[in-house]
Amino acid sequence: MAHSKRNTSRPIFTSHERAMARAAWGSSTARLTRDSFLPFASCWLCLEPSIDPVACAQGDIFCRECALSNILAQKKEIRRAEKAREQEEREAREEKARQDAEAQERAIREFELTQAGLSITRTGSTSSTGREKPEPLGREGQGDDGANGRDNGPKAGEKRKFSLDPDEVARIAEEERAKARKAIDDEKASKPTLPSFWSPSVTPSSNSNNTLHEVKKKVKTQPVCPASAEDKPHYYSLHTLITINFTEETDSSSNKPQRICPACKKALSNSSRATLAKPCGHVLCKSCVDQFMKPSGGEPVRCYVCEADLTEKKESSKKEGKEKIRPGLVELRREGTGFSAGGSNQVKKDSVTFRC
């Protein structure tokens, strides 16, 4: 009786099976079409045409409402993370103080037992009286080198002066606490434990070695622009948002307002490489900026619309007060056009490589 074969019963891969494996495993790339790109001046948060548009210092466009909501949400998260970090540090200090107090109490108890002449029984070690007996001196310390011993030691009839070294006392106390801490850890490790998730006293924890967790350092202190790349993030705030002043004109064919360049009167799109003037917020296409706003000689750069001074100034090392918008020109970030030279038009997905 003949049986149908599955695609795993053959010793080789067919072209169809190889195509299925390539689609499910390994890196795959896809070329985006024009329909996959956002139109010009779209918000990077809501992905809709921007309303009351603003831009960060790097040229990322947002709706004013979206930008303010995102900044407030990030600030709230930063405050929450800061409180959590302070709580972790406080708990770490309390846990360390508790362990030190426990070790000191253990060392005092062992000292009292030793002074009383009782034996100290520790788990995993033999019982001892606490203090080790000094080894007797050999002939080298009593025989031929007696003269040297007399020279180095105190003379007959002379009392030795007692000297207290604070560093030595602190070192000995630290060693005693470490020994007591090790004894406590050995006793806890020798006791049978039942990892029961329903009992709070013996609930399993990731802190299995009974060591303090490493407190994470503070990483983000101010809001990060959501449109920035992961490897090169940049910050933005309420004081550095630039209000964009587009020049609008009604389109004769669609009777809808469209954003145009105030110099050449052409509609701005992803292919026009629009440039934003800071801090006035007027937008011109790249060709008009090169033609009308390019400085000649030592003259300052001025806006084509309002003639505001756009000359970039050197950033001072001393920051006084709140951060301000620095004058200059920045190219607005845009999506691709669908052509090979018109922006990023390819996406890539990395996954585990399939090997047959």
PDB file of C-alpha atoms in Angstrom, residues 220-338:
ATOM      1  CA  LYS A 220      18.136  58.745  31.107  1.00  0.00           C
ATOM      2  CA  THR A 221      17.799  62.113  32.799  1.00  0.00           C
ATOM      3  CA  GLN A 222      15.766  64.000  30.186  1.00  0.00           C
ATOM      4  CA  PRO A 223      13.267  63.109  27.448  1.00  0.00           C
ATOM      5  CA  VAL A 224      14.646  61.460  24.316  1.00  0.00           C
ATOM      6  CA  CYS A 225      13.263  62.301  20.889  1.00  0.00           C
ATOM      7  CA  PRO A 226      11.061  59.336  19.815  1.00  0.00           C
ATOM      8  CA  ALA A 227      12.121  59.750  16.166  1.00  0.00           C
ATOM      9  CA  SER A 228      15.852  59.460  16.906  1.00  0.00           C
ATOM     10  CA  ALA A 229      17.832  56.336  16.059  1.00  0.00           C
ATOM     11  CA  GLU A 230      18.514  53.809  18.806  1.00  0.00           C
ATOM     12  CA  ASP A 231      22.279  53.994  18.345  1.00  0.00           C
ATOM     13  CA  LYS A 232      22.335  57.814  18.186  1.00  0.00           C
ATOM     14  CA  PRO A 233      19.593  59.230  20.422  1.00  0.00           C
ATOM     15  CA  HIS A 234      19.187  62.964  20.914  1.00  0.00           C
ATOM     16  CA  TYR A 235      17.283  64.855  23.585  1.00  0.00           C
ATOM     17  CA  TYR A 236      14.509  67.398  23.225  1.00  0.00           C
ATOM     18  CA  SER A 237      12.441  69.489  25.596  1.00  0.00           C
ATOM     19  CA  LEU A 238       9.672  72.070  25.704  1.00  0.00           C
ATOM     20  CA  HIS A 239      12.200  74.896  25.436  1.00  0.00           C
ATOM     21  CA  THR A 240      13.957  73.521  22.349  1.00  0.00           C
ATOM     22  CA  LEU A 241      10.847  72.817  20.248  1.00  0.00           C
ATOM     23  CA  ILE A 242      10.734  75.053  17.169  1.00  0.00           C
ATOM     24  CA  THR A 243       7.364  76.238  15.879  1.00  0.00           C
ATOM     25  CA  ILE A 244       7.253  75.614  12.108  1.00  0.00           C
ATOM     26  CA  ASN A 245       5.771  78.435  10.018  1.00  0.00           C
ATOM     27  CA  PHE A 246       4.814  76.864   6.697  1.00  0.00           C
ATOM     28  CA  THR A 247       3.782  79.052   3.768  1.00  0.00           C
ATOM     29  CA  GLU A 248       0.454  77.640   2.584  1.00  0.00           C
ATOM     30  CA  GLU A 249      -1.407  78.151  -0.679  1.00  0.00           C
ATOM     31  CA  THR A 250      -4.671  76.678  -1.957  1.00  0.00           C
ATOM     32  CA  ASP A 251      -4.186  74.088  -4.655  1.00  0.00           C
ATOM     33  CA  SER A 252      -6.216  74.925  -7.777  1.00  0.00           C
ATOM     34  CA  SER A 253      -6.920  71.299  -8.666  1.00  0.00           C
ATOM     35  CA  SER A 254      -7.965  69.934  -5.264  1.00  0.00           C
ATOM     36  CA  ASN A 255      -8.967  73.202  -3.540  1.00  0.00           C
ATOM     37  CA  LYS A 256      -6.964  72.103  -0.499  1.00  0.00           C
ATOM     38  CA  PRO A 257      -4.207  74.079   1.210  1.00  0.00           C
ATOM     39  CA  GLN A 258      -0.729  72.835   0.425  1.00  0.00           C
ATOM     40  CA  ARG A 259       2.620  73.823   1.914  1.00  0.00           C
ATOM     41  CA  ILE A 260       4.909  75.581  -0.532  1.00  0.00           C
ATOM     42  CA  CYS A 261       8.331  77.172  -0.618  1.00  0.00           C
ATOM     43  CA  PRO A 262       7.970  80.974  -0.178  1.00  0.00           C
ATOM     44  CA  ALA A 263      10.748  81.647  -2.710  1.00  0.00           C
ATOM     45  CA  CYS A 264       9.964  79.440  -5.725  1.00  0.00           C
ATOM     46  CA  LYS A 265       6.275  78.810  -4.861  1.00  0.00           C
ATOM     47  CA  LYS A 266       6.686  75.061  -5.463  1.00  0.00           C
ATOM     48  CA  ALA A 267       4.916  72.507  -3.282  1.00  0.00           C
ATOM     49  CA  LEU A 268       7.130  70.958  -0.627  1.00  0.00           C
ATOM     50  CA  SER A 269       7.446  67.177  -0.761  1.00  0.00           C
ATOM     51  CA  ASN A 270       9.808  64.402   0.266  1.00  0.00           C
ATOM     52  CA  SER A 271      11.971  65.129  -2.774  1.00  0.00           C
ATOM     53  CA  SER A 272      12.393  68.875  -2.141  1.00  0.00           C
ATOM     54  CA  ARG A 273      14.662  68.468   0.929  1.00  0.00           C
ATOM     55  CA  ALA A 274      12.969  71.202   2.922  1.00  0.00           C
ATOM     56  CA  THR A 275      15.212  73.229   5.242  1.00  0.00           C
ATOM     57  CA  LEU A 276      14.051  74.836   8.489  1.00  0.00           C
ATOM     58  CA  ALA A 277      15.364  78.199   9.690  1.00  0.00           C
ATOM     59  CA  LYS A 278      15.953  78.402  13.446  1.00  0.00           C
ATOM     60  CA  PRO A 279      14.490  79.990  15.484  1.00  0.00           C
ATOM     61  CA  CYS A 280      11.979  81.814  13.221  1.00  0.00           C
ATOM     62  CA  GLY A 281      10.634  78.511  11.792  1.00  0.00           C
ATOM     63  CA  HIS A 282      10.288  79.398   8.099  1.00  0.00           C
ATOM     64  CA  VAL A 283      10.747  76.508   5.647  1.00  0.00           C
ATOM     65  CA  LEU A 284      12.343  76.692   2.186  1.00  0.00           C
ATOM     66  CA  CYS A 285      13.429  74.056  -0.293  1.00  0.00           C
ATOM     67  CA  LYS A 286      17.102  73.132  -0.499  1.00  0.00           C
ATOM     68  CA  SER A 287      17.716  74.762  -3.899  1.00  0.00           C
ATOM     69  CA  CYS A 288      16.323  78.117  -2.739  1.00  0.00           C
ATOM     70  CA  VAL A 289      18.405  77.981   0.434  1.00  0.00           C
ATOM     71  CA  ASP A 290      21.569  77.460  -1.613  1.00  0.00           C
ATOM     72  CA  GLN A 291      20.592  80.236  -4.016  1.00  0.00           C
ATOM     73  CA  PHE A 292      19.238  82.974  -1.733  1.00  0.00           C
ATOM     74  CA  MET A 293      20.524  82.255   1.770  1.00  0.00           C
ATOM     75  CA  LYS A 294      24.093  81.213   1.059  1.00  0.00           C
ATOM     76  CA  PRO A 295      26.361  83.853   2.648  1.00  0.00           C
ATOM     77  CA  SER A 296      28.847  85.703   0.474  1.00  0.00           C
ATOM     78  CA  GLY A 297      32.085  86.664   2.175  1.00  0.00           C
ATOM     79  CA  GLY A 298      31.728  87.425   5.872  1.00  0.00           C
ATOM     80  CA  GLU A 299      28.066  88.429   5.765  1.00  0.00           C
ATOM     81  CA  PRO A 300      25.699  86.729   8.224  1.00  0.00           C
ATOM     82  CA  VAL A 301      23.105  84.186   7.132  1.00  0.00           C
ATOM     83  CA  ARG A 302      19.616  85.680   7.140  1.00  0.00           C
ATOM     84  CA  CYS A 303      16.138  84.228   6.683  1.00  0.00           C
ATOM     85  CA  TYR A 304      14.596  84.772   3.235  1.00  0.00           C
ATOM     86  CA  VAL A 305      11.175  85.625   4.724  1.00  0.00           C
ATOM     87  CA  CYS A 306      11.794  87.658   7.895  1.00  0.00           C
ATOM     88  CA  GLU A 307      15.514  88.417   7.502  1.00  0.00           C
ATOM     89  CA  ALA A 308      16.300  87.115  10.992  1.00  0.00           C
ATOM     90  CA  ASP A 309      19.956  86.451  11.758  1.00  0.00           C
ATOM     91  CA  LEU A 310      20.586  82.684  11.382  1.00  0.00           C
ATOM     92  CA  THR A 311      24.356  82.716  11.854  1.00  0.00           C
ATOM     93  CA  GLU A 312      25.388  79.747  13.972  1.00  0.00           C
ATOM     94  CA  LYS A 313      27.094  80.706  17.203  1.00  0.00           C
ATOM     95  CA  LYS A 314      29.600  78.653  19.129  1.00  0.00           C
ATOM     96  CA  GLU A 315      28.124  76.875  22.106  1.00  0.00           C
ATOM     97  CA  SER A 316      29.516  78.190  25.375  1.00  0.00           C
ATOM     98  CA  SER A 317      30.991  75.693  27.806  1.00  0.00           C
ATOM     99  CA  LYS A 318      29.091  77.232  30.723  1.00  0.00           C
ATOM    100  CA  LYS A 319      25.371  76.535  30.500  1.00  0.00           C
ATOM    101  CA  GLU A 320      23.340  79.193  32.272  1.00  0.00           C
ATOM    102  CA  GLY A 321      19.671  78.574  32.940  1.00  0.00           C
ATOM    103  CA  LYS A 322      17.427  76.686  30.562  1.00  0.00           C
ATOM    104  CA  GLU A 323      18.554  75.438  27.183  1.00  0.00           C
ATOM    105  CA  LYS A 324      17.683  77.760  24.304  1.00  0.00           C
ATOM    106  CA  ILE A 325      17.193  77.325  20.559  1.00  0.00           C
ATOM    107  CA  ARG A 326      20.456  77.914  18.738  1.00  0.00           C
ATOM    108  CA  PRO A 327      20.223  79.850  15.423  1.00  0.00           C
ATOM    109  CA  GLY A 328      21.018  77.998  12.208  1.00  0.00           C
ATOM    110  CA  LEU A 329      19.628  75.855   9.411  1.00  0.00           C
ATOM    111  CA  VAL A 330      18.519  72.246   9.737  1.00  0.00           C
ATOM    112  CA  GLU A 331      17.101  69.912   7.109  1.00  0.00           C
ATOM    113  CA  LEU A 332      13.698  68.516   8.025  1.00  0.00           C
ATOM    114  CA  ARG A 333      13.647  64.761   8.285  1.00  0.00           C
ATOM    115  CA  ARG A 334      11.660  63.131   5.511  1.00  0.00           C
ATOM    116  CA  GLU A 335      10.639  59.734   4.240  1.00  0.00           C
ATOM    117  CA  GLY A 336      11.780  58.305   0.912  1.00  0.00           C
ATOM    118  CA  THR A 337      10.298  58.952  -2.501  1.00  0.00           C
ATOM    119  CA  GLY A 338      10.191  55.392  -3.831  1.00  0.00           C
TER     120      GLY A 338
END
